Short mmCIF file of C-alpha atoms in Angstrom, two decimals:
data_model
loop_
_atom_site.label_atom_id
_atom_site.label_comp_id
_atom_site.label_asym_id
_atom_site.label_seq_id
_atom_site.Cartn_x
_atom_site.Cartn_y
_atom_site.Cartn_z
CA MET A 900 -27.76 6.18 10.74
CA ALA A 901 -27.43 5.14 14.36
CA SER A 902 -30.02 4.30 16.97
CA GLN A 903 -29.83 3.07 20.51
CA HIS A 904 -32.19 2.60 23.39
CA PRO A 905 -30.46 4.13 26.43
CA VAL A 906 -29.63 1.80 29.30
CA ARG A 907 -28.04 2.54 32.64
CA ALA A 908 -24.40 1.46 32.33
CA ASP A 909 -24.26 0.50 36.00
CA ALA A 910 -27.35 -1.70 35.91
CA PRO A 911 -26.36 -5.22 37.00
CA ASP A 912 -28.55 -6.87 34.39
CA SER A 913 -28.15 -4.36 31.57
CA PRO A 914 -29.15 -5.68 28.14
CA ARG A 915 -26.29 -6.58 25.82
CA THR A 916 -25.68 -4.13 23.00
CA ILE A 917 -25.39 -5.33 19.40
CA ALA A 918 -24.17 -3.07 16.59
CA LEU A 919 -25.62 -3.82 13.14
CA VAL A 920 -23.70 -2.54 10.10
CA ASP A 921 -25.37 -2.96 6.70
CA ASP A 922 -26.29 -0.66 3.81
CA ASP A 923 -29.60 -2.51 3.40
CA ARG A 924 -32.08 -0.63 5.59
CA ASN A 925 -34.60 -3.46 5.41
CA ILE A 926 -32.08 -5.89 6.92
CA LEU A 927 -31.14 -3.37 9.59
CA THR A 928 -34.77 -2.90 10.56
CA THR A 929 -35.84 -6.54 10.56
CA VAL A 930 -32.72 -7.79 12.38
CA SER A 931 -32.96 -4.98 14.91
CA ILE A 932 -36.58 -5.86 15.71
CA ALA A 933 -35.67 -9.54 16.11
CA LEU A 934 -32.82 -8.70 18.49
CA GLN A 935 -34.87 -6.24 20.51
CA THR A 936 -37.53 -8.93 20.89
CA GLU A 937 -34.81 -11.09 22.47
CA GLY A 938 -33.92 -8.31 24.91
CA PHE A 939 -30.89 -6.84 23.14
CA VAL A 940 -30.15 -3.15 22.65
CA THR A 941 -29.29 -2.32 19.04
CA ARG A 942 -27.23 0.37 17.35
CA LEU A 943 -27.66 0.67 13.60
CA TYR A 944 -25.13 1.91 11.02
CA ASN A 945 -25.54 1.88 7.25
CA ASP A 946 -21.90 2.40 6.28
CA GLY A 947 -18.50 1.28 7.49
CA ASP A 948 -17.02 4.75 7.92
CA THR A 949 -19.64 5.80 10.46
CA ALA A 950 -19.59 2.43 12.17
CA LEU A 951 -15.80 2.28 12.67
CA LYS A 952 -15.58 5.42 14.78
CA ALA A 953 -18.62 4.43 16.83
CA LEU A 954 -17.36 0.87 17.44
CA LEU A 955 -14.02 2.17 18.69
CA ASP A 956 -15.31 5.15 20.69
CA ASN A 957 -18.23 3.37 22.35
CA PRO A 958 -17.84 -0.40 21.87
CA PRO A 959 -20.95 -2.59 21.91
CA ASP A 960 -20.84 -6.20 23.13
CA LEU A 961 -20.78 -7.55 19.55
CA ALA A 962 -21.03 -6.30 15.97
CA VAL A 963 -22.85 -7.90 13.02
CA CYS A 964 -21.41 -6.58 9.75
CA ASP A 965 -22.27 -7.09 6.11
CA ILE A 966 -19.24 -7.74 3.88
CA LYS A 967 -20.53 -5.96 0.77
CA MET A 968 -20.98 -2.26 1.54
CA PRO A 969 -20.09 0.96 -0.33
CA ARG A 970 -17.44 3.42 0.90
CA MET A 971 -15.91 0.95 3.35
CA ASP A 972 -16.76 -2.74 3.06
CA GLY A 973 -16.94 -5.15 5.97
CA LEU A 974 -13.45 -6.56 5.41
CA GLU A 975 -11.83 -3.13 5.55
CA LEU A 976 -13.92 -2.27 8.58
CA LEU A 977 -12.72 -5.43 10.32
CA ARG A 978 -9.09 -4.81 9.35
CA ARG A 979 -9.14 -1.34 10.89
CA LEU A 980 -11.11 -2.52 13.90
CA ARG A 981 -8.62 -5.32 14.62
CA GLU A 982 -5.79 -2.81 14.78
CA LYS A 983 -7.23 -1.52 18.05
CA SER A 984 -9.98 -3.86 19.25
CA ASP A 985 -10.91 -7.52 19.83
CA LEU A 986 -14.63 -6.78 19.67
CA PRO A 987 -16.52 -9.96 18.62
CA VAL A 988 -17.67 -9.71 15.00
CA ILE A 989 -20.11 -11.81 12.95
CA PHE A 990 -20.09 -11.35 9.17
CA LEU A 991 -23.14 -11.47 6.95
CA THR A 992 -22.19 -12.87 3.55
CA SER A 993 -23.76 -13.93 0.26
CA LYS A 994 -23.69 -17.50 -1.00
CA ASP A 995 -20.98 -16.65 -3.53
CA ASP A 996 -18.72 -14.96 -0.96
CA GLU A 997 -16.73 -18.05 0.15
CA ALA A 998 -13.38 -16.36 -0.49
CA ASP A 999 -14.49 -13.33 1.53
CA GLU A 1000 -15.72 -15.57 4.34
CA ALA A 1001 -12.34 -17.28 4.60
CA LEU A 1002 -10.53 -13.93 4.45
CA GLY A 1003 -12.79 -12.46 7.11
CA LEU A 1004 -12.17 -15.39 9.45
CA SER A 1005 -8.43 -15.19 8.86
CA MET A 1006 -8.58 -11.47 9.73
CA GLY A 1007 -10.24 -12.19 13.07
CA ALA A 1008 -14.00 -12.43 12.55
CA ASP A 1009 -15.60 -14.74 15.08
CA ASP A 1010 -18.26 -16.24 12.81
CA TYR A 1011 -20.21 -15.73 9.59
CA ILE A 1012 -23.75 -16.34 8.38
CA ALA A 1013 -24.71 -16.62 4.71
CA LYS A 1014 -27.70 -14.69 3.36
CA PRO A 1015 -30.56 -15.41 3.30
CA PHE A 1016 -30.54 -16.44 6.96
CA SER A 1017 -33.14 -17.03 9.62
CA GLN A 1018 -33.41 -14.53 12.46
CA ARG A 1019 -33.42 -17.48 14.85
CA LEU A 1020 -30.03 -18.66 13.58
CA LEU A 1021 -28.50 -15.20 13.91
CA VAL A 1022 -29.80 -14.83 17.46
CA ALA A 1023 -28.38 -18.26 18.33
CA ARG A 1024 -24.96 -17.34 16.92
CA ILE A 1025 -24.92 -14.03 18.79
CA LYS A 1026 -25.85 -15.67 22.08
CA ALA A 1027 -23.20 -18.35 21.55
CA ILE A 1028 -20.42 -15.82 21.02
CA LEU A 1029 -21.54 -13.72 23.97
CA ARG A 1030 -21.50 -16.83 26.17
CA ARG A 1031 -17.95 -17.53 25.03
CA SER A 1032 -17.00 -13.92 25.79
CA ASP A 1033 -18.44 -14.31 29.27
CA ILE A 1034 -16.45 -17.49 29.88
CA VAL A 1035 -13.08 -15.82 29.31
CA ARG A 1036 -14.02 -12.61 31.14
CA ARG A 1037 -16.02 -14.02 34.04
CA GLU A 1038 -13.12 -14.51 36.45
CA ALA A 1039 -11.66 -11.10 35.66
CA GLU A 1040 -14.97 -9.45 36.54
CA GLN A 1041 -15.52 -11.38 39.76
CA GLN A 1042 -15.34 -9.37 42.94
CA GLU A 1043 -13.19 -10.40 45.88
CA PRO A 1044 -16.11 -10.96 48.34
CA ASP A 1045 -17.40 -13.79 46.16
CA GLY A 1046 -14.49 -15.88 47.37
CA GLU A 1047 -14.37 -17.82 44.11
CA PRO A 1048 -10.94 -19.12 43.09
CA VAL A 1049 -9.19 -17.37 40.23
CA PRO A 1050 -7.70 -19.88 37.78
CA ASP A 1051 -3.92 -20.06 37.63
CA PRO A 1052 -2.20 -18.99 34.42
CA ILE A 1053 -1.44 -21.77 31.95
CA ARG A 1054 2.31 -22.03 31.36
CA ARG A 1055 3.59 -24.10 28.45
CA GLY A 1056 7.20 -23.34 27.64
CA ARG A 1057 7.28 -19.78 26.31
CA LEU A 1058 3.47 -19.55 26.27
CA VAL A 1059 1.60 -18.02 29.20
CA MET A 1060 -2.21 -17.78 29.12
CA ASP A 1061 -4.08 -15.98 31.89
CA PRO A 1062 -7.80 -16.91 31.63
CA ALA A 1063 -8.76 -14.48 34.40
CA ARG A 1064 -7.46 -11.53 32.39
CA HIS A 1065 -7.85 -12.90 28.87
CA ALA A 1066 -4.12 -12.22 28.48
CA VAL A 1067 -1.58 -14.16 26.41
CA THR A 1068 2.18 -13.77 26.08
CA TRP A 1069 4.79 -15.63 24.05
CA ASP A 1070 8.33 -15.35 25.40
CA GLY A 1071 7.20 -12.27 27.28
CA VAL A 1072 5.62 -10.57 24.24
CA ALA A 1073 1.88 -9.84 24.49
CA VAL A 1074 -0.31 -11.48 21.83
CA SER A 1075 -3.84 -10.12 21.40
CA LEU A 1076 -6.46 -12.84 20.74
CA THR A 1077 -10.18 -12.81 20.07
CA VAL A 1078 -12.44 -14.85 22.35
CA THR A 1079 -12.63 -17.68 19.82
CA GLU A 1080 -8.87 -17.77 19.27
CA PHE A 1081 -8.24 -17.78 23.02
CA LEU A 1082 -10.55 -20.76 23.63
CA ILE A 1083 -9.08 -22.77 20.75
CA LEU A 1084 -5.52 -22.13 21.94
CA GLU A 1085 -6.51 -22.94 25.52
CA ALA A 1086 -7.96 -26.29 24.42
CA LEU A 1087 -4.69 -27.14 22.68
CA ALA A 1088 -2.38 -25.87 25.44
CA MET A 1089 -4.23 -27.68 28.24
CA ARG A 1090 -3.01 -31.01 26.84
CA PRO A 1091 0.24 -30.45 24.94
CA GLY A 1092 1.14 -33.14 22.45
CA VAL A 1093 -2.43 -34.46 22.29
CA VAL A 1094 -4.05 -34.12 18.88
CA LYS A 1095 -7.39 -32.33 19.00
CA THR A 1096 -9.79 -32.94 16.13
CA ARG A 1097 -11.60 -30.04 14.52
CA ASN A 1098 -14.83 -31.22 16.15
CA GLN A 1099 -13.16 -31.15 19.58
CA LEU A 1100 -11.90 -27.63 18.95
CA MET A 1101 -15.38 -26.59 17.82
CA ASP A 1102 -16.81 -27.94 21.08
CA ALA A 1103 -14.15 -26.12 23.11
CA ALA A 1104 -14.71 -22.80 21.36
CA TYR A 1105 -18.48 -22.82 20.88
CA HIS A 1106 -19.92 -24.76 23.85
CA ASP A 1107 -23.23 -25.39 22.10
CA ASP A 1108 -24.87 -26.84 19.02
CA VAL A 1109 -24.21 -23.88 16.72
CA PHE A 1110 -22.84 -25.29 13.48
CA VAL A 1111 -19.47 -24.23 12.11
CA ASP A 1112 -17.57 -26.03 9.39
CA ASP A 1113 -13.98 -27.26 9.26
CA ARG A 1114 -12.90 -24.18 7.32
CA THR A 1115 -13.84 -21.99 10.27
CA ILE A 1116 -11.49 -23.82 12.63
CA ASP A 1117 -8.71 -23.92 10.02
CA SER A 1118 -9.01 -20.16 9.52
CA HIS A 1119 -8.77 -19.50 13.24
CA ILE A 1120 -5.66 -21.71 13.47
CA LYS A 1121 -4.04 -19.81 10.58
CA ARG A 1122 -4.73 -16.51 12.31
CA LEU A 1123 -3.34 -17.82 15.62
CA ARG A 1124 -0.13 -18.82 13.87
CA ARG A 1125 0.09 -15.46 12.11
CA LYS A 1126 -0.29 -13.57 15.39
CA PHE A 1127 2.35 -15.62 17.19
CA ARG A 1128 4.76 -15.39 14.25
CA ALA A 1129 4.44 -11.62 14.48
CA ALA A 1130 5.89 -12.01 17.98
CA ASP A 1131 8.35 -14.77 17.02
CA SER A 1132 9.08 -15.52 13.37
CA ARG A 1133 10.18 -19.07 14.31
CA PHE A 1134 6.95 -19.92 16.13
CA GLY A 1135 5.89 -23.49 15.39
CA ALA A 1136 4.14 -24.65 18.55
CA ILE A 1137 0.79 -25.29 16.86
CA GLU A 1138 1.29 -28.43 14.81
CA THR A 1139 -0.94 -29.97 12.14
CA LEU A 1140 -1.53 -33.70 11.86
CA TYR A 1141 -3.07 -33.89 8.41
CA GLY A 1142 -6.39 -35.67 8.36
CA ALA A 1143 -6.56 -35.71 12.17
CA GLY A 1144 -6.35 -32.23 13.68
CA TYR A 1145 -3.99 -29.98 15.61
CA SER A 1146 -1.77 -30.18 18.69
CA PHE A 1147 0.36 -27.87 20.82
CA ALA A 1148 4.05 -28.65 21.14
CA ASP A 1149 5.27 -27.84 24.65
CA GLU A 1150 8.69 -26.40 23.83
#
């Protein structure tokens, strides 16, 4: 099942498009109505197989996916999606899905919400992630006549981060990061050697009062390390100070 209200792609203030993936039709309907009330366009899918092709062929601005689905569950959907896309993803989980939540975050999900949840909370989380997406893409989308300065790349040893293009390389090898991962790494790299607490990294990545717990930040750090170690097996620039937080070692 898929539905979408058509919008002109070239409209300057086009509504943001949210894909909802869940085998529970009641959740799809109620969440879709809540999002449309907030001005979003929605596309609805009731299985992972159908959703995967649509998300890759015609990406929305963000996807909200249930973890427990037949045929292809949310974790498998995310795994296949991350092979080709950094589309922001929020997971919907059950209270007893803590292991799946941690796995989803380590695989590159941007956030999760446990069922039952309030529509207001989901809308707040979606808006927060879209704001973060805008932050890292804003300079890249600016037009020359605006005359606004484009930020210089951040260079820390073998790390190069280009905020204007949302591009990251390690020793010349490209490393693909989600919006959340990029903002966490940027916060660490801006002040190498300085320990950032989990709360400080939350503030850097979320820019609002949306609650995330320590496990969320830890999972993002683990995924950052995994991605950089894929480029360099000896990568160790993100250091842990147990009980305090994380820092970036300027090699």
